[in-house]
N, CA and C of each residue as an Amber inpcrd file, in Angstrom:
protein
   408
 131.3370000  36.8710000 139.4360000 132.4880000  36.6900000 138.5900000
 133.7160000  36.5040000 139.4680000 134.5210000  35.5080000 139.1590000
 135.7270000  35.2210000 139.9290000 136.9180000  35.2570000 138.9740000
 137.6330000  36.3710000 138.9600000 138.7790000  36.5290000 138.0630000
 140.0240000  36.8070000 138.8780000 141.1580000  36.3570000 138.3770000
 142.4350000  36.7150000 138.9750000 143.3960000  37.0670000 137.8580000
 144.4400000  37.8170000 138.2000000 145.4760000  38.1010000 137.2110000
 146.3650000  36.8770000 137.1470000 146.3650000  36.2170000 136.0140000
 147.1010000  34.9710000 135.8410000 148.4870000  35.2050000 135.2480000
 148.5650000  35.9330000 134.1300000 149.8340000  36.1940000 133.4630000
 149.8690000  37.6320000 132.9620000 151.0400000  38.1900000 133.0100000
 151.3060000  39.4290000 132.3010000 152.5900000  39.2070000 131.5190000
 152.8170000  40.0110000 130.5140000 153.9390000  39.7780000 129.6090000
 154.8840000  40.9740000 129.6230000 156.1700000  40.6720000 129.6880000
 157.2030000  41.6880000 129.5750000 158.1740000  41.2570000 128.4860000
 158.5860000  42.1880000 127.6230000 159.5370000  41.8100000 126.5750000
 160.9450000  41.6750000 127.1280000 161.7190000  40.8280000 126.4840000
 163.1280000  40.6790000 126.8190000 163.9340000  40.5260000 125.5400000
 165.0760000  41.1670000 125.5000000 165.9530000  41.0180000 124.3380000
 167.0520000  39.9960000 124.6130000 167.2960000  39.7270000 125.8900000
 168.2920000  38.7380000 126.2730000 167.6760000  37.8590000 127.3720000
 167.1240000  36.7040000 126.9810000 166.4300000  35.8640000 127.9690000
 167.2970000  35.4780000 129.1670000 168.5800000  35.2280000 128.9550000
 169.4400000  34.8250000 130.0850000 169.6110000  35.9740000 131.0850000
 169.7970000  37.1940000 130.5860000 169.9160000  38.3440000 131.4980000
 168.6160000  38.5660000 132.2600000 167.5030000  38.4760000 131.5570000
 166.2050000  38.6760000 132.2150000 165.9390000  37.5670000 133.2230000
 166.2720000  36.3380000 132.8620000 166.0980000  35.2230000 133.7850000
 166.9320000  35.4350000 135.0450000 168.1700000  35.8680000 134.8830000
 169.0290000  36.1090000 136.0500000 168.4100000  37.1870000 136.9540000
 167.8210000  38.2190000 136.3630000 167.2060000  39.2780000 137.1650000
 165.9920000  38.7470000 137.9190000 165.0610000  38.1270000 137.2120000
 163.8030000  37.7140000 137.8550000 164.0010000  36.5200000 138.7980000
 164.8790000  35.6150000 138.4500000 165.1100000  34.4350000 139.2950000
 166.0980000  34.7390000 140.4210000 167.2540000  35.2830000 140.0620000
 168.3370000  35.4020000 141.0410000 168.2520000  36.6750000 141.8880000
 167.7490000  37.7460000 141.3250000 167.6630000  39.0040000 142.0820000
 166.3070000  39.1210000 142.7890000 165.2110000  38.8740000 142.0650000
 163.8850000  39.0020000 142.6850000 163.4220000  37.7280000 143.3850000
 164.0510000  36.6130000 143.1120000 163.6870000  35.3660000 143.7890000
 162.5070000  34.6340000 143.1880000 162.1490000  34.9610000 141.9520000
 161.0430000  34.2640000 141.3050000 161.4810000  32.8680000 140.8760000
 160.5170000  31.9750000 140.7940000 160.7970000  30.6260000 140.2970000
 160.4610000  30.5520000 138.8050000 161.1630000  29.6770000 138.1100000
 160.9020000  29.4470000 136.6930000 159.7990000  28.4010000 136.5860000
 158.7560000  28.7410000 135.8670000 157.6080000  27.8330000 135.7320000
 157.5310000  27.1860000 134.3630000 158.1140000  27.8470000 133.3880000
 158.1100000  27.2910000 132.0350000 159.2230000  27.9760000 131.2450000
 159.8040000  27.2390000 130.3410000 160.8810000  27.7770000 129.5050000
 160.7120000  27.1220000 128.1480000 160.1990000  27.8860000 127.2020000
 159.7960000  27.3200000 125.9220000 160.5660000  27.9860000 124.7870000
 161.2060000  27.1750000 123.9780000 161.8820000  27.6780000 122.7970000
 161.0230000  27.4550000 121.5680000 161.1500000  28.3850000 120.6310000
 160.4310000  28.2550000 119.3630000 161.3380000  28.8790000 118.3050000
 162.0330000  28.0330000 117.5590000 163.0260000  28.5530000 116.6280000
 164.1380000  29.2280000 117.4060000 164.4300000  30.4620000 117.0290000
 165.4670000  31.1970000 117.7520000 164.8700000  32.0980000 118.8320000
 163.6020000  31.8900000 119.1680000 162.9470000  32.6940000 120.2080000
 162.7150000  31.8460000 121.4580000 162.4460000  32.5520000 122.5720000
 162.2940000  31.8580000 123.8510000 161.3130000  32.6160000 124.7350000
 160.3920000  31.9010000 125.3390000 159.4280000  32.4480000 126.2960000
 159.7140000  31.7960000 127.6490000 159.9220000  32.6070000 128.6730000
 160.2110000  32.0940000 130.0170000 159.1310000  32.6160000 130.9600000
 158.4790000  31.7000000 131.6580000 157.4490000  32.0860000 132.6180000
 158.0410000  31.9970000 134.0230000 157.9380000  33.1140000 134.7640000
 158.4640000  33.1720000 136.1290000 157.3640000  33.7060000 137.0410000
 157.5390000  33.4880000 138.3300000 156.5770000  34.0350000 139.2770000
 157.0430000  33.8560000 140.6990000 156.4090000  34.5680000 141.6220000
 156.7680000  34.4500000 143.0240000 156.3770000  33.0660000 143.5480000
 157.2830000  32.3940000 144.2670000 156.9880000  31.0370000 144.7470000
 155.7140000  30.9440000 145.5880000 155.3860000  31.9710000 146.3430000
 154.1960000  31.9200000 147.1980000 152.8980000  32.2060000 146.4290000
 153.0120000  32.5270000 145.1350000 151.8290000  32.8210000 144.3250000
 151.8700000  31.9990000 143.0330000 151.6350000  30.7150000 143.1370000
 151.7980000  29.8460000 141.9620000 150.8170000  30.1200000 140.8300000
 149.7930000  30.8990000 141.0700000 148.8150000  31.1620000 139.9990000
 149.0230000  32.5100000 139.3140000 150.0800000  33.2360000 139.6920000
 150.3700000  34.5320000 139.0790000 151.7650000  34.4820000 138.4700000
 151.8650000  34.8310000 137.1810000 153.1370000  34.6980000 136.4730000
 153.4260000  35.8990000 135.5840000 154.7070000  36.0550000 135.2830000
 155.1800000  36.9900000 134.2620000 155.8060000  36.1480000 133.1610000
 155.4010000  36.4090000 131.9350000 155.9870000  35.7180000 130.7870000
 156.9740000  36.6740000 130.1290000 158.2390000  36.2870000 130.1380000
 159.2930000  37.0560000 129.4710000 159.3370000  36.5700000 128.0310000
 159.1040000  37.4770000 127.1080000 158.9240000  37.0610000 125.7200000
 159.7470000  37.9210000 124.7710000 160.0120000  37.4070000 123.5770000
 160.7270000  38.2220000 122.5970000 159.8510000  39.3980000 122.1730000
 160.4190000  40.5970000 122.0770000 159.6070000  41.7440000 121.6690000
 159.2060000  41.6270000 120.2060000 158.0280000  42.1000000 119.9060000
 157.5610000  42.1900000 118.5190000 157.6220000  40.8560000 117.7920000
 157.3120000  39.7760000 118.4920000 157.3320000  38.4520000 117.8590000
 156.1010000  38.2140000 116.9970000 155.1050000  39.0540000 117.1520000
 153.8670000  38.9150000 116.3770000 154.1520000  39.1280000 114.8890000
 153.7910000  38.1570000 114.0320000 154.0760000  38.3250000 112.5980000
 153.2990000  39.4700000 111.9560000 152.2900000  39.9870000 112.6260000
 151.5170000  41.0980000 112.0770000 152.1440000  42.4660000 112.3170000
 153.2460000  42.5040000 113.0450000 153.9060000  43.7790000 113.3510000
 154.8710000  44.1260000 112.2160000 154.8210000  45.3610000 111.7810000
 155.6790000  45.8000000 110.6790000 157.1020000  46.0810000 111.1780000
 158.0260000  46.2280000 110.2480000 159.4020000  46.5730000 110.6240000
 159.4570000  47.9350000 111.3120000 158.6500000  48.8930000 110.8410000
 158.5970000  50.2090000 111.5000000 158.1120000  50.0720000 112.9420000
 157.1000000  49.2420000 113.1490000 156.6000000  49.0350000 114.5130000
 157.6580000  48.3460000 115.3760000 158.4030000  47.4070000 114.8050000
 159.4930000  46.7590000 115.5600000 160.5450000  47.7790000 115.9790000
 160.8880000  48.6820000 115.0770000 161.8680000  49.7170000 115.4130000
 161.3170000  50.6380000 116.5110000 160.0470000  50.9550000 116.4410000
 159.4300000  51.8070000 117.4700000 159.4640000  51.1040000 118.8260000
 159.1120000  49.8270000 118.8350000 159.1380000  49.0620000 120.0920000
 160.5550000  49.0140000 120.6470000 161.5410000  48.7520000 119.7900000
 162.9420000  48.7060000 120.2420000 163.3660000  50.0610000 120.8200000
 162.9510000  51.1510000 120.1840000 163.3110000  52.4840000 120.6830000
 162.6540000  52.7550000 122.0280000 161.3860000  52.3840000 122.1770000
 160.6980000  52.5880000 123.4560000 161.3160000  51.7260000 124.5550000
 161.6940000  50.4940000 124.2170000 162.3520000  49.6380000 125.2130000
 163.6850000  50.2510000 125.6370000 164.4350000  50.7960000 124.6880000
 165.7290000  51.4060000 125.0190000 165.5540000  52.5950000 125.9610000
 164.4270000  53.3100000 125.8390000 164.1370000  54.4240000 126.7400000
 163.5600000  53.9620000 128.0690000 163.1500000  52.6950000 128.1360000
 162.5260000  52.1910000 129.3560000 161.0800000  52.5950000 129.4930000
 160.4400000  52.9290000 128.4030000 159.0570000  53.3970000 128.4930000
 158.0710000  52.5040000 127.7500000 158.4570000  51.2690000 127.4610000
 157.5600000  50.3910000 126.7030000 156.6560000  49.5540000 127.6110000
 157.2270000  48.9360000 128.6390000 156.4470000  48.0190000 129.4730000
 156.8520000  48.1710000 130.9380000 155.9340000  47.7770000 131.8120000
 156.2160000  47.8680000 133.2430000 155.3910000  46.8510000 134.0040000
 155.8280000  46.6170000 135.2310000 155.0820000  45.7740000 136.1500000
 155.2230000  46.3920000 137.5390000 154.1890000  46.2740000 138.3350000
 154.2230000  46.7770000 139.7030000 154.1050000  45.5820000 140.6400000
 155.1140000  45.4190000 141.4880000 155.1300000  44.3560000 142.4930000
 154.8610000  45.0050000 143.8480000 154.6440000  44.1980000 144.8600000
 154.3850000  44.7450000 146.1880000 155.0010000  43.8590000 147.2500000
 155.3760000  44.4930000 148.3580000 155.9970000  43.7960000 149.4760000
 155.6840000  44.5430000 150.7670000 155.6840000  43.8520000 151.9040000
 155.4770000  44.5690000 153.1640000 156.6550000  45.4860000 153.5230000
 157.8740000  45.1630000 153.0590000 159.0620000  45.9470000 153.4410000
 159.8050000  46.4060000 152.1900000 159.3540000  47.5070000 151.6100000
 159.9360000  47.9880000 150.3570000 161.3990000  48.3980000 150.5410000
 161.7700000  48.9090000 151.7070000 163.1580000  49.3290000 151.9190000
 164.1130000  48.1410000 151.9190000 163.7230000  47.0450000 152.5560000
 164.5670000  45.8480000 152.5760000 164.6880000  45.2510000 151.1750000
 163.5800000  45.2150000 150.4560000 163.6240000  44.6790000 149.0900000
 164.4830000  45.5770000 148.1990000 164.3650000  46.8970000 148.3790000
 165.2000000  47.8120000 147.6030000 166.6780000  47.4760000 147.8100000
 167.0880000  47.3040000 149.0580000 168.4990000  47.0160000 149.3440000
 168.9440000  45.7220000 148.6610000 168.0920000  44.7030000 148.6980000
 168.4410000  43.4230000 148.0780000 168.5390000  43.5460000 146.5590000
 167.5840000  44.2340000 145.9590000 167.5810000  44.3490000 144.4940000
 168.7480000  45.2260000 144.0370000 168.9950000  46.3040000 144.7660000
 170.1290000  47.1580000 144.4190000 171.4390000  46.3870000 144.5530000
 171.5750000  45.5940000 145.6100000 172.7840000  44.7820000 145.7890000
 172.9430000  43.7620000 144.6720000 171.8370000  43.3800000 144.0500000
 171.8820000  42.4420000 142.9280000 172.3060000  43.0790000 141.6250000
 172.5610000  44.3820000 141.6560000 173.0790000  45.0570000 140.4760000
 172.0390000  45.6680000 139.5630000 170.7850000  45.7030000 139.9840000
 169.7360000  46.2740000 139.1350000 169.9110000  47.7890000 138.9970000
 169.4960000  48.3020000 137.8610000 169.5430000  49.7460000 137.6180000
 168.4630000  50.4350000 138.4390000 168.8580000  51.2960000 139.3360000
 167.9130000  52.0070000 140.1910000 167.3200000  53.1890000 139.4210000
 166.0140000  53.2730000 139.4100000 165.3130000  54.4140000 138.8210000
 164.8760000  55.3780000 139.9210000 164.4410000  54.8050000 141.0350000
 163.9760000  55.6370000 142.1480000 164.2080000  54.9020000 143.4600000
 164.8750000  55.5440000 144.3860000 165.0390000  54.9720000 145.7180000
 163.6960000  55.0150000 146.4460000 163.5470000  54.2520000 147.5280000
 162.2630000  54.2580000 148.2430000 161.8760000  55.6670000 148.6880000
 160.6080000  55.9960000 148.4350000 160.0880000  57.2960000 148.8660000
 158.5880000  57.2010000 149.0990000 158.1090000  58.0630000 149.9920000
 156.6650000  58.1530000 150.2490000 156.0450000  59.0040000 149.1530000
 155.0570000  58.4640000 148.4820000 154.4060000  59.1710000 147.3910000
 153.2120000  59.9770000 147.9230000 152.8770000  61.0800000 147.2570000
 151.7470000  61.8930000 147.7300000 150.4090000  61.1690000 147.6420000
 150.3640000  60.0830000 146.8600000 149.1100000  59.3270000 146.7370000
 149.0230000  58.2000000 147.7540000 149.9450000  58.1810000 148.7230000
 149.7480000  57.3300000 149.8790000 150.5160000  56.0330000 149.9570000
 151.4140000  55.7830000 149.0360000 152.1940000  54.5540000 149.1500000
 153.6800000  54.8960000 149.1780000 154.4630000  53.9810000 149.6730000
 155.9190000  54.0960000 149.6070000 156.3540000  53.1330000 148.5120000
 157.2420000  53.5810000 147.6350000 157.6670000  52.7040000 146.5490000
 159.0850000  53.0270000 146.1040000 159.5940000  52.1530000 145.2590000
 160.8900000  52.3440000 144.6130000 160.7660000  51.7700000 143.2040000
 161.7790000  51.9980000 142.3690000 161.6820000  51.5070000 140.9960000
 163.0560000  51.1430000 140.4500000 163.0450000  50.1320000 139.6070000
 164.2420000  49.6340000 138.9220000 163.9010000  49.4270000 137.4540000
 164.9370000  49.2430000 136.6560000 164.7460000  48.7470000 135.3010000
 165.2960000  47.3260000 135.2660000 164.5680000  46.4460000 134.5820000
 165.1100000  45.1040000 134.3820000 166.1030000  45.1610000 133.2270000
 166.8060000  44.0770000 132.9140000 167.8400000  44.1400000 131.8700000
 167.3090000  44.5440000 130.4940000 166.0250000  44.3660000 130.2320000
 165.4660000  44.7500000 128.9370000 164.9790000  46.1990000 128.9390000
 165.0510000  46.8640000 130.0820000 164.5970000  48.2520000 130.1730000
 163.1930000  48.4070000 130.7180000 162.5170000  47.3130000 131.0200000
 161.1690000  47.3910000 131.5850000 161.2220000  48.0110000 132.9780000
 160.2290000  48.8410000 133.2780000 160.1360000  49.4420000 134.6060000
 159.5700000  48.4230000 135.5820000 160.2620000  48.2170000 136.6790000
 159.7880000  47.3440000 137.7590000 159.6330000  48.2310000 138.9860000
 158.3800000  48.5470000 139.3090000 158.0880000  49.3930000 140.4640000
 157.6730000  48.4680000 141.5990000 158.1520000  48.7730000 142.7930000
 157.8310000  47.9470000 143.9560000 157.1510000  48.8290000 144.9950000
 155.9010000  48.5130000 145.2810000 155.0910000  49.2460000 146.2600000
 155.1220000  48.5480000 147.6150000 154.9610000  49.3400000 148.6470000
 154.7780000  48.7660000 149.9850000 153.3130000  48.3720000 150.1310000
 153.1040000  47.1520000 150.6100000 151.7380000  46.7300000 150.9000000
 151.2520000  47.4960000 152.1120000 150.0810000  48.0440000 152.0100000
 149.5860000  48.8770000 153.0980000 148.6710000  48.2470000 154.0080000
């Protein structure tokens, strides 16, 4: 079996703010930008990994989700506990400095974890957790 992680999805409430974070702060390239009515899906990814992408999508766009579920999702996003992604880099401290300088909300400065990695964490403009691990 030959599988790779192709896409993962993160919700966004403001596509322009999220685009500025992923493109301008993290350096991802825009691979697709699709509008559908008043909604928008933006696909971004690291330039050196053209087969791996993050799709920034409107939260709770599924027509099968109830209004109560939409409110729950909005509340979890506001707390920053709805969605997350883990990225990796050889130099987590340098990336931390760049992302912090870009104005991202810092959740955790770089630290050595007891489980053997060094990492840091930010929230993107929609409240999603973006954790950055050091490649070992």
